[in-house]
JSON list of C-alpha atoms in Angstrom, two decimals:
[
{"chain": "A", "resi": 241, "resn": "MET", "atom": "CA", "xyz": [-9.10, 17.48, -10.30]},
{"chain": "A", "resi": 242, "resn": "LEU", "atom": "CA", "xyz": [-9.20, 15.20, -7.26]},
{"chain": "A", "resi": 243, "resn": "PHE", "atom": "CA", "xyz": [-10.85, 12.45, -9.30]},
{"chain": "A", "resi": 244, "resn": "LEU", "atom": "CA", "xyz": [-8.07, 12.64, -11.90]},
{"chain": "A", "resi": 245, "resn": "GLU", "atom": "CA", "xyz": [-5.43, 12.40, -9.16]},
{"chain": "A", "resi": 246, "resn": "PHE", "atom": "CA", "xyz": [-7.26, 9.43, -7.64]},
{"chain": "A", "resi": 247, "resn": "LEU", "atom": "CA", "xyz": [-7.48, 7.77, -11.07]},
{"chain": "A", "resi": 248, "resn": "ALA", "atom": "CA", "xyz": [-3.81, 8.44, -11.86]},
{"chain": "A", "resi": 249, "resn": "GLY", "atom": "CA", "xyz": [-2.75, 7.08, -8.47]},
{"chain": "A", "resi": 250, "resn": "SER", "atom": "CA", "xyz": [-4.90, 3.99, -8.92]},
{"chain": "A", "resi": 251, "resn": "ILE", "atom": "CA", "xyz": [-3.53, 3.26, -12.39]},
{"chain": "A", "resi": 252, "resn": "SER", "atom": "CA", "xyz": [0.11, 3.83, -11.42]},
{"chain": "A", "resi": 253, "resn": "GLY", "atom": "CA", "xyz": [-0.36, 1.70, -8.29]},
{"chain": "A", "resi": 254, "resn": "ALA", "atom": "CA", "xyz": [-1.98, -1.09, -10.30]},
{"chain": "A", "resi": 255, "resn": "VAL", "atom": "CA", "xyz": [0.82, -1.08, -12.88]},
{"chain": "A", "resi": 256, "resn": "GLY", "atom": "CA", "xyz": [3.42, -1.17, -10.11]},
{"chain": "A", "resi": 257, "resn": "LEU", "atom": "CA", "xyz": [1.67, -4.12, -8.50]},
{"chain": "A", "resi": 258, "resn": "ALA", "atom": "CA", "xyz": [1.38, -5.99, -11.80]},
{"chain": "A", "resi": 259, "resn": "VAL", "atom": "CA", "xyz": [5.10, -5.56, -12.49]},
{"chain": "A", "resi": 260, "resn": "GLY", "atom": "CA", "xyz": [6.27, -6.59, -9.01]},
{"chain": "A", "resi": 261, "resn": "HIS", "atom": "CA", "xyz": [3.70, -9.26, -8.18]},
{"chain": "A", "resi": 262, "resn": "PRO", "atom": "CA", "xyz": [5.43, -12.25, -9.85]},
{"chain": "A", "resi": 263, "resn": "LEU", "atom": "CA", "xyz": [8.56, -11.73, -7.74]},
{"chain": "A", "resi": 264, "resn": "ASP", "atom": "CA", "xyz": [6.42, -11.13, -4.67]},
{"chain": "A", "resi": 265, "resn": "THR", "atom": "CA", "xyz": [4.75, -14.50, -5.30]},
{"chain": "A", "resi": 266, "resn": "VAL", "atom": "CA", "xyz": [8.17, -16.17, -5.53]},
{"chain": "A", "resi": 267, "resn": "LYS", "atom": "CA", "xyz": [9.25, -14.44, -2.30]},
{"chain": "A", "resi": 268, "resn": "VAL", "atom": "CA", "xyz": [6.11, -15.55, -0.44]},
{"chain": "A", "resi": 269, "resn": "ARG", "atom": "CA", "xyz": [6.50, -19.14, -1.61]},
{"chain": "A", "resi": 270, "resn": "LEU", "atom": "CA", "xyz": [10.16, -19.25, -0.65]},
{"chain": "A", "resi": 271, "resn": "GLN", "atom": "CA", "xyz": [9.31, -17.89, 2.79]},
{"chain": "A", "resi": 272, "resn": "ALA", "atom": "CA", "xyz": [6.35, -20.18, 3.43]},
{"chain": "A", "resi": 273, "resn": "GLN", "atom": "CA", "xyz": [7.32, -23.44, 1.75]},
{"chain": "A", "resi": 274, "resn": "SER", "atom": "CA", "xyz": [10.53, -25.44, 2.08]},
{"chain": "A", "resi": 275, "resn": "VAL", "atom": "CA", "xyz": [10.04, -27.42, -1.14]},
{"chain": "A", "resi": 276, "resn": "TYR", "atom": "CA", "xyz": [12.04, -24.94, -3.23]},
{"chain": "A", "resi": 277, "resn": "LYS", "atom": "CA", "xyz": [15.84, -24.95, -3.48]},
{"chain": "A", "resi": 278, "resn": "GLY", "atom": "CA", "xyz": [16.03, -21.29, -4.46]},
{"chain": "A", "resi": 279, "resn": "ILE", "atom": "CA", "xyz": [14.58, -18.52, -6.61]},
{"chain": "A", "resi": 280, "resn": "PHE", "atom": "CA", "xyz": [15.12, -20.16, -9.98]},
{"chain": "A", "resi": 281, "resn": "HIS", "atom": "CA", "xyz": [13.81, -23.51, -8.76]},
{"chain": "A", "resi": 282, "resn": "CYS", "atom": "CA", "xyz": [10.67, -21.80, -7.44]},
{"chain": "A", "resi": 283, "resn": "VAL", "atom": "CA", "xyz": [10.18, -19.93, -10.73]},
{"chain": "A", "resi": 284, "resn": "ALA", "atom": "CA", "xyz": [10.64, -23.12, -12.77]},
{"chain": "A", "resi": 285, "resn": "LYS", "atom": "CA", "xyz": [8.31, -25.19, -10.56]},
{"chain": "A", "resi": 286, "resn": "THR", "atom": "CA", "xyz": [5.63, -22.50, -10.48]},
{"chain": "A", "resi": 287, "resn": "TYR", "atom": "CA", "xyz": [5.72, -22.09, -14.25]},
{"chain": "A", "resi": 288, "resn": "SER", "atom": "CA", "xyz": [5.75, -25.85, -14.98]},
{"chain": "A", "resi": 289, "resn": "HIS", "atom": "CA", "xyz": [2.85, -26.63, -12.62]},
{"chain": "A", "resi": 290, "resn": "GLU", "atom": "CA", "xyz": [0.70, -23.50, -12.91]},
{"chain": "A", "resi": 291, "resn": "GLY", "atom": "CA", "xyz": [1.87, -21.59, -15.96]},
{"chain": "A", "resi": 292, "resn": "LEU", "atom": "CA", "xyz": [2.09, -17.80, -16.06]},
{"chain": "A", "resi": 293, "resn": "HIS", "atom": "CA", "xyz": [-1.14, -17.56, -14.04]},
{"chain": "A", "resi": 294, "resn": "GLY", "atom": "CA", "xyz": [0.64, -19.00, -11.01]},
{"chain": "A", "resi": 295, "resn": "PHE", "atom": "CA", "xyz": [2.78, -15.88, -10.64]},
{"chain": "A", "resi": 296, "resn": "TYR", "atom": "CA", "xyz": [-0.28, -13.62, -10.50]},
{"chain": "A", "resi": 297, "resn": "LYS", "atom": "CA", "xyz": [-2.31, -15.46, -7.85]},
{"chain": "A", "resi": 298, "resn": "GLY", "atom": "CA", "xyz": [-3.69, -13.07, -5.28]},
{"chain": "A", "resi": 299, "resn": "MET", "atom": "CA", "xyz": [-3.06, -9.97, -7.37]},
{"chain": "A", "resi": 300, "resn": "ALA", "atom": "CA", "xyz": [-6.69, -8.99, -8.09]},
{"chain": "A", "resi": 301, "resn": "PHE", "atom": "CA", "xyz": [-7.52, -7.85, -4.56]},
{"chain": "A", "resi": 302, "resn": "PRO", "atom": "CA", "xyz": [-4.53, -5.49, -4.15]},
{"chain": "A", "resi": 303, "resn": "VAL", "atom": "CA", "xyz": [-4.95, -4.08, -7.67]},
{"chain": "A", "resi": 304, "resn": "LEU", "atom": "CA", "xyz": [-8.63, -3.33, -7.13]},
{"chain": "A", "resi": 305, "resn": "THR", "atom": "CA", "xyz": [-7.98, -1.66, -3.78]},
{"chain": "A", "resi": 306, "resn": "THR", "atom": "CA", "xyz": [-4.78, 0.29, -4.49]},
{"chain": "A", "resi": 307, "resn": "GLY", "atom": "CA", "xyz": [-6.71, 3.50, -5.13]},
{"chain": "A", "resi": 308, "resn": "LEU", "atom": "CA", "xyz": [-8.54, 3.17, -1.82]},
{"chain": "A", "resi": 309, "resn": "SER", "atom": "CA", "xyz": [-5.33, 2.42, 0.02]},
{"chain": "A", "resi": 310, "resn": "ASN", "atom": "CA", "xyz": [-3.46, 5.38, -1.49]},
{"chain": "A", "resi": 311, "resn": "SER", "atom": "CA", "xyz": [-6.43, 7.66, -0.82]},
{"chain": "A", "resi": 312, "resn": "VAL", "atom": "CA", "xyz": [-6.45, 6.63, 2.83]},
{"chain": "A", "resi": 313, "resn": "VAL", "atom": "CA", "xyz": [-2.69, 7.16, 3.18]},
{"chain": "A", "resi": 314, "resn": "PHE", "atom": "CA", "xyz": [-2.56, 10.58, 1.56]},
{"chain": "A", "resi": 315, "resn": "GLY", "atom": "CA", "xyz": [-5.90, 11.76, 2.97]},
{"chain": "A", "resi": 316, "resn": "CYS", "atom": "CA", "xyz": [-4.96, 10.80, 6.53]},
{"chain": "A", "resi": 317, "resn": "TYR", "atom": "CA", "xyz": [-1.51, 12.32, 6.13]},
{"chain": "A", "resi": 318, "resn": "SER", "atom": "CA", "xyz": [-2.88, 15.62, 4.84]},
{"chain": "A", "resi": 319, "resn": "ASN", "atom": "CA", "xyz": [-5.56, 15.88, 7.52]},
{"chain": "A", "resi": 320, "resn": "ALA", "atom": "CA", "xyz": [-3.17, 14.89, 10.31]},
{"chain": "A", "resi": 321, "resn": "LEU", "atom": "CA", "xyz": [-0.60, 17.44, 9.13]},
{"chain": "A", "resi": 322, "resn": "ASP", "atom": "CA", "xyz": [-3.29, 20.15, 9.04]},
{"chain": "A", "resi": 323, "resn": "TYR", "atom": "CA", "xyz": [-4.37, 19.18, 12.56]},
{"chain": "A", "resi": 324, "resn": "LEU", "atom": "CA", "xyz": [-0.84, 19.15, 13.93]},
{"chain": "A", "resi": 325, "resn": "THR", "atom": "CA", "xyz": [0.06, 22.51, 12.37]},
{"chain": "A", "resi": 326, "resn": "GLN", "atom": "CA", "xyz": [-3.17, 24.42, 13.05]},
{"chain": "A", "resi": 327, "resn": "SER", "atom": "CA", "xyz": [-1.31, 27.03, 15.04]},
{"chain": "A", "resi": 328, "resn": "GLN", "atom": "CA", "xyz": [1.13, 27.39, 12.14]},
{"chain": "A", "resi": 329, "resn": "ARG", "atom": "CA", "xyz": [-1.37, 27.33, 9.28]},
{"chain": "A", "resi": 330, "resn": "SER", "atom": "CA", "xyz": [-0.84, 31.03, 8.54]},
{"chain": "A", "resi": 331, "resn": "ASP", "atom": "CA", "xyz": [2.92, 30.42, 8.47]},
{"chain": "A", "resi": 332, "resn": "ARG", "atom": "CA", "xyz": [2.45, 27.52, 6.03]},
{"chain": "A", "resi": 333, "resn": "SER", "atom": "CA", "xyz": [0.34, 29.70, 3.71]},
{"chain": "A", "resi": 334, "resn": "ARG", "atom": "CA", "xyz": [3.23, 32.19, 3.60]},
{"chain": "A", "resi": 335, "resn": "GLY", "atom": "CA", "xyz": [5.57, 29.47, 2.40]},
{"chain": "A", "resi": 336, "resn": "LYS", "atom": "CA", "xyz": [6.95, 28.14, 5.70]},
{"chain": "A", "resi": 337, "resn": "THR", "atom": "CA", "xyz": [7.03, 24.38, 5.72]},
{"chain": "A", "resi": 338, "resn": "ALA", "atom": "CA", "xyz": [5.80, 22.12, 8.51]},
{"chain": "A", "resi": 339, "resn": "SER", "atom": "CA", "xyz": [8.46, 20.86, 10.90]},
{"chain": "A", "resi": 340, "resn": "ALA", "atom": "CA", "xyz": [10.06, 17.48, 10.32]},
{"chain": "A", "resi": 341, "resn": "ALA", "atom": "CA", "xyz": [8.49, 16.26, 13.57]},
{"chain": "A", "resi": 342, "resn": "HIS", "atom": "CA", "xyz": [5.00, 17.21, 12.34]},
{"chain": "A", "resi": 343, "resn": "VAL", "atom": "CA", "xyz": [5.59, 15.57, 8.96]},
{"chain": "A", "resi": 344, "resn": "PHE", "atom": "CA", "xyz": [6.93, 12.40, 10.59]},
{"chain": "A", "resi": 345, "resn": "THR", "atom": "CA", "xyz": [4.04, 12.22, 13.06]},
{"chain": "A", "resi": 346, "resn": "ALA", "atom": "CA", "xyz": [1.41, 12.77, 10.36]},
{"chain": "A", "resi": 347, "resn": "GLY", "atom": "CA", "xyz": [3.11, 10.10, 8.21]},
{"chain": "A", "resi": 348, "resn": "CYS", "atom": "CA", "xyz": [3.10, 7.64, 11.14]},
{"chain": "A", "resi": 349, "resn": "PHE", "atom": "CA", "xyz": [-0.61, 8.31, 11.67]},
{"chain": "A", "resi": 350, "resn": "SER", "atom": "CA", "xyz": [-1.36, 7.62, 8.00]},
{"chain": "A", "resi": 351, "resn": "GLY", "atom": "CA", "xyz": [0.66, 4.39, 8.22]},
{"chain": "A", "resi": 352, "resn": "LEU", "atom": "CA", "xyz": [-1.32, 3.27, 11.26]},
{"chain": "A", "resi": 353, "resn": "VAL", "atom": "CA", "xyz": [-4.69, 3.97, 9.63]},
{"chain": "A", "resi": 354, "resn": "GLN", "atom": "CA", "xyz": [-3.76, 2.22, 6.38]},
{"chain": "A", "resi": 355, "resn": "VAL", "atom": "CA", "xyz": [-2.94, -0.96, 8.32]},
{"chain": "A", "resi": 356, "resn": "PHE", "atom": "CA", "xyz": [-6.69, -1.40, 8.91]},
{"chain": "A", "resi": 357, "resn": "ILE", "atom": "CA", "xyz": [-7.21, -1.39, 5.12]},
{"chain": "A", "resi": 358, "resn": "CYS", "atom": "CA", "xyz": [-4.06, -3.23, 4.03]},
{"chain": "A", "resi": 359, "resn": "ALA", "atom": "CA", "xyz": [-3.84, -6.02, 6.63]},
{"chain": "A", "resi": 360, "resn": "PRO", "atom": "CA", "xyz": [-6.86, -7.94, 5.25]},
{"chain": "A", "resi": 361, "resn": "ILE", "atom": "CA", "xyz": [-5.78, -7.24, 1.66]},
{"chain": "A", "resi": 362, "resn": "ASP", "atom": "CA", "xyz": [-2.25, -8.48, 2.31]},
{"chain": "A", "resi": 363, "resn": "LEU", "atom": "CA", "xyz": [-3.49, -11.56, 4.18]},
{"chain": "A", "resi": 364, "resn": "VAL", "atom": "CA", "xyz": [-5.76, -12.59, 1.31]},
{"chain": "A", "resi": 365, "resn": "LYS", "atom": "CA", "xyz": [-2.98, -11.93, -1.22]},
{"chain": "A", "resi": 366, "resn": "VAL", "atom": "CA", "xyz": [-0.48, -14.06, 0.69]},
{"chain": "A", "resi": 367, "resn": "ARG", "atom": "CA", "xyz": [-2.90, -16.93, 1.20]},
{"chain": "A", "resi": 368, "resn": "LEU", "atom": "CA", "xyz": [-3.75, -17.00, -2.50]},
{"chain": "A", "resi": 369, "resn": "GLN", "atom": "CA", "xyz": [-0.08, -16.70, -3.50]},
{"chain": "A", "resi": 370, "resn": "GLY", "atom": "CA", "xyz": [0.91, -19.62, -1.31]},
{"chain": "A", "resi": 371, "resn": "GLN", "atom": "CA", "xyz": [-1.76, -21.86, -2.77]},
{"chain": "A", "resi": 372, "resn": "THR", "atom": "CA", "xyz": [-0.15, -24.01, -5.47]},
{"chain": "A", "resi": 373, "resn": "ALA", "atom": "CA", "xyz": [-3.37, -25.86, -6.28]},
{"chain": "A", "resi": 374, "resn": "ALA", "atom": "CA", "xyz": [-6.86, -24.34, -6.20]},
{"chain": "A", "resi": 375, "resn": "THR", "atom": "CA", "xyz": [-7.99, -26.62, -3.40]},
{"chain": "A", "resi": 376, "resn": "ARG", "atom": "CA", "xyz": [-8.81, -24.22, -0.56]},
{"chain": "A", "resi": 377, "resn": "TYR", "atom": "CA", "xyz": [-9.68, -20.81, -1.99]},
{"chain": "A", "resi": 378, "resn": "ARG", "atom": "CA", "xyz": [-11.43, -20.11, -5.29]},
{"chain": "A", "resi": 379, "resn": "GLY", "atom": "CA", "xyz": [-10.54, -16.42, -5.29]},
{"chain": "A", "resi": 380, "resn": "PRO", "atom": "CA", "xyz": [-10.23, -13.36, -3.05]},
{"chain": "A", "resi": 381, "resn": "VAL", "atom": "CA", "xyz": [-13.93, -13.13, -2.10]},
{"chain": "A", "resi": 382, "resn": "HIS", "atom": "CA", "xyz": [-14.07, -16.85, -1.27]},
{"chain": "A", "resi": 383, "resn": "CYS", "atom": "CA", "xyz": [-10.86, -16.48, 0.74]},
{"chain": "A", "resi": 384, "resn": "VAL", "atom": "CA", "xyz": [-12.38, -13.64, 2.81]},
{"chain": "A", "resi": 385, "resn": "ALA", "atom": "CA", "xyz": [-15.54, -15.71, 3.36]},
{"chain": "A", "resi": 386, "resn": "VAL", "atom": "CA", "xyz": [-13.52, -18.74, 4.55]},
{"chain": "A", "resi": 387, "resn": "ILE", "atom": "CA", "xyz": [-11.43, -16.61, 6.92]},
{"chain": "A", "resi": 388, "resn": "LEU", "atom": "CA", "xyz": [-14.54, -14.96, 8.38]},
{"chain": "A", "resi": 389, "resn": "LYS", "atom": "CA", "xyz": [-16.26, -18.33, 8.80]},
{"chain": "A", "resi": 390, "resn": "GLU", "atom": "CA", "xyz": [-13.30, -20.13, 10.37]},
{"chain": "A", "resi": 391, "resn": "GLU", "atom": "CA", "xyz": [-11.52, -17.34, 12.26]},
{"chain": "A", "resi": 392, "resn": "GLY", "atom": "CA", "xyz": [-14.03, -14.53, 12.60]},
{"chain": "A", "resi": 393, "resn": "PRO", "atom": "CA", "xyz": [-13.35, -10.86, 11.82]},
{"chain": "A", "resi": 394, "resn": "ARG", "atom": "CA", "xyz": [-10.12, -10.91, 13.86]},
{"chain": "A", "resi": 395, "resn": "GLY", "atom": "CA", "xyz": [-8.77, -13.49, 11.44]},
{"chain": "A", "resi": 396, "resn": "LEU", "atom": "CA", "xyz": [-8.62, -10.86, 8.68]},
{"chain": "A", "resi": 397, "resn": "PHE", "atom": "CA", "xyz": [-6.07, -8.94, 10.76]},
{"chain": "A", "resi": 398, "resn": "ARG", "atom": "CA", "xyz": [-3.67, -11.83, 11.36]},
{"chain": "A", "resi": 399, "resn": "GLY", "atom": "CA", "xyz": [-0.20, -10.33, 11.05]},
{"chain": "A", "resi": 400, "resn": "GLY", "atom": "CA", "xyz": [-1.61, -6.83, 11.43]},
{"chain": "A", "resi": 401, "resn": "MET", "atom": "CA", "xyz": [0.61, -5.98, 14.40]},
{"chain": "A", "resi": 402, "resn": "ALA", "atom": "CA", "xyz": [3.75, -6.87, 12.44]},
{"chain": "A", "resi": 403, "resn": "LEU", "atom": "CA", "xyz": [2.42, -4.83, 9.51]},
{"chain": "A", "resi": 404, "resn": "ALA", "atom": "CA", "xyz": [1.86, -1.87, 11.85]},
{"chain": "A", "resi": 405, "resn": "LEU", "atom": "CA", "xyz": [5.37, -2.20, 13.31]},
{"chain": "A", "resi": 406, "resn": "ARG", "atom": "CA", "xyz": [6.73, -2.05, 9.76]},
{"chain": "A", "resi": 407, "resn": "ASP", "atom": "CA", "xyz": [4.43, 0.55, 8.19]},
{"chain": "A", "resi": 408, "resn": "VAL", "atom": "CA", "xyz": [3.95, 3.13, 10.95]},
{"chain": "A", "resi": 409, "resn": "PRO", "atom": "CA", "xyz": [7.60, 4.28, 11.08]},
{"chain": "A", "resi": 410, "resn": "CYS", "atom": "CA", "xyz": [8.10, 3.63, 7.36]},
{"chain": "A", "resi": 411, "resn": "TYR", "atom": "CA", "xyz": [5.30, 6.01, 6.39]},
{"chain": "A", "resi": 412, "resn": "GLY", "atom": "CA", "xyz": [6.65, 8.57, 8.86]},
{"chain": "A", "resi": 413, "resn": "LEU", "atom": "CA", "xyz": [9.99, 8.39, 7.06]},
{"chain": "A", "resi": 414, "resn": "TYR", "atom": "CA", "xyz": [8.34, 8.19, 3.61]},
{"chain": "A", "resi": 415, "resn": "PHE", "atom": "CA", "xyz": [6.69, 11.59, 3.97]},
{"chain": "A", "resi": 416, "resn": "LEU", "atom": "CA", "xyz": [9.86, 13.45, 4.97]},
{"chain": "A", "resi": 417, "resn": "PRO", "atom": "CA", "xyz": [11.45, 13.30, 1.48]},
{"chain": "A", "resi": 418, "resn": "TYR", "atom": "CA", "xyz": [7.96, 13.62, -0.01]},
{"chain": "A", "resi": 419, "resn": "GLU", "atom": "CA", "xyz": [7.56, 17.06, 1.61]},
{"chain": "A", "resi": 420, "resn": "VAL", "atom": "CA", "xyz": [11.11, 18.13, 0.72]},
{"chain": "A", "resi": 421, "resn": "THR", "atom": "CA", "xyz": [10.52, 17.18, -2.94]},
{"chain": "A", "resi": 422, "resn": "ARG", "atom": "CA", "xyz": [7.08, 18.75, -3.00]},
{"chain": "A", "resi": 423, "resn": "ASN", "atom": "CA", "xyz": [8.45, 22.04, -1.64]},
{"chain": "A", "resi": 424, "resn": "ALA", "atom": "CA", "xyz": [11.45, 21.97, -4.00]},
{"chain": "A", "resi": 425, "resn": "LEU", "atom": "CA", "xyz": [9.14, 21.59, -7.03]},
{"chain": "A", "resi": 426, "resn": "THR", "atom": "CA", "xyz": [6.80, 24.38, -5.94]},
{"chain": "A", "resi": 427, "resn": "GLU", "atom": "CA", "xyz": [7.11, 27.80, -7.56]},
{"chain": "A", "resi": 428, "resn": "SER", "atom": "CA", "xyz": [8.24, 30.60, -5.31]},
{"chain": "A", "resi": 429, "resn": "GLY", "atom": "CA", "xyz": [5.27, 32.29, -3.67]},
{"chain": "A", "resi": 430, "resn": "LYS", "atom": "CA", "xyz": [2.93, 29.34, -4.23]},
{"chain": "A", "resi": 431, "resn": "GLN", "atom": "CA", "xyz": [1.75, 26.71, -1.79]},
{"chain": "A", "resi": 432, "resn": "PRO", "atom": "CA", "xyz": [2.72, 23.08, -2.45]},
{"chain": "A", "resi": 433, "resn": "GLY", "atom": "CA", "xyz": [-0.16, 21.25, -4.02]},
{"chain": "A", "resi": 434, "resn": "GLN", "atom": "CA", "xyz": [-1.56, 24.25, -5.85]},
{"chain": "A", "resi": 435, "resn": "LEU", "atom": "CA", "xyz": [-1.75, 23.61, -9.56]},
{"chain": "A", "resi": 436, "resn": "THR", "atom": "CA", "xyz": [-0.79, 26.54, -11.74]},
{"chain": "A", "resi": 437, "resn": "VAL", "atom": "CA", "xyz": [-0.98, 27.03, -15.45]},
{"chain": "A", "resi": 438, "resn": "THR", "atom": "CA", "xyz": [1.50, 29.46, -16.95]},
{"chain": "A", "resi": 439, "resn": "ASP", "atom": "CA", "xyz": [1.35, 31.07, -20.38]},
{"chain": "A", "resi": 440, "resn": "GLN", "atom": "CA", "xyz": [4.35, 30.47, -22.55]}
]
């Protein structure tokens, strides 16, 4: 069942990325380049110079790693929550939920760990998105190779501190409604996360 959940998460994450990536490319270009007068000008220029492909630059790396990223986030969250609530594990098995402080802390931990996965992915994505002509990077692997050669391993984590400042508290807050929803959708007497099949 875990493989199916991993596969479903990977597919849904990839679809979400594919849908949002064109606007993310426009956002990155507007932020990094002053040659555009606004959103519509950026869209028109990108399409006229690069075609539809221009909106999807840098998307391959995030799409291929979304399953890994989601696995890290949810795996770290689950393990951190178990660690933080060890003294209350018997209470949780009887239907008592973890405290909001424990959920927030476990979410913050998962956000911190995922920065080490997502910082290089996001950096490569942004560098490829900002490239209007294929002069510097030929693709995500070439981009990683160039960064490692010119900047060393630390170069892959450029912007990582800002990413951590954004994602650590955001993931802490993300998991609060996640737990509330998960508990609300769980049958009485069952633990959240347990799959049950009922006869009709």
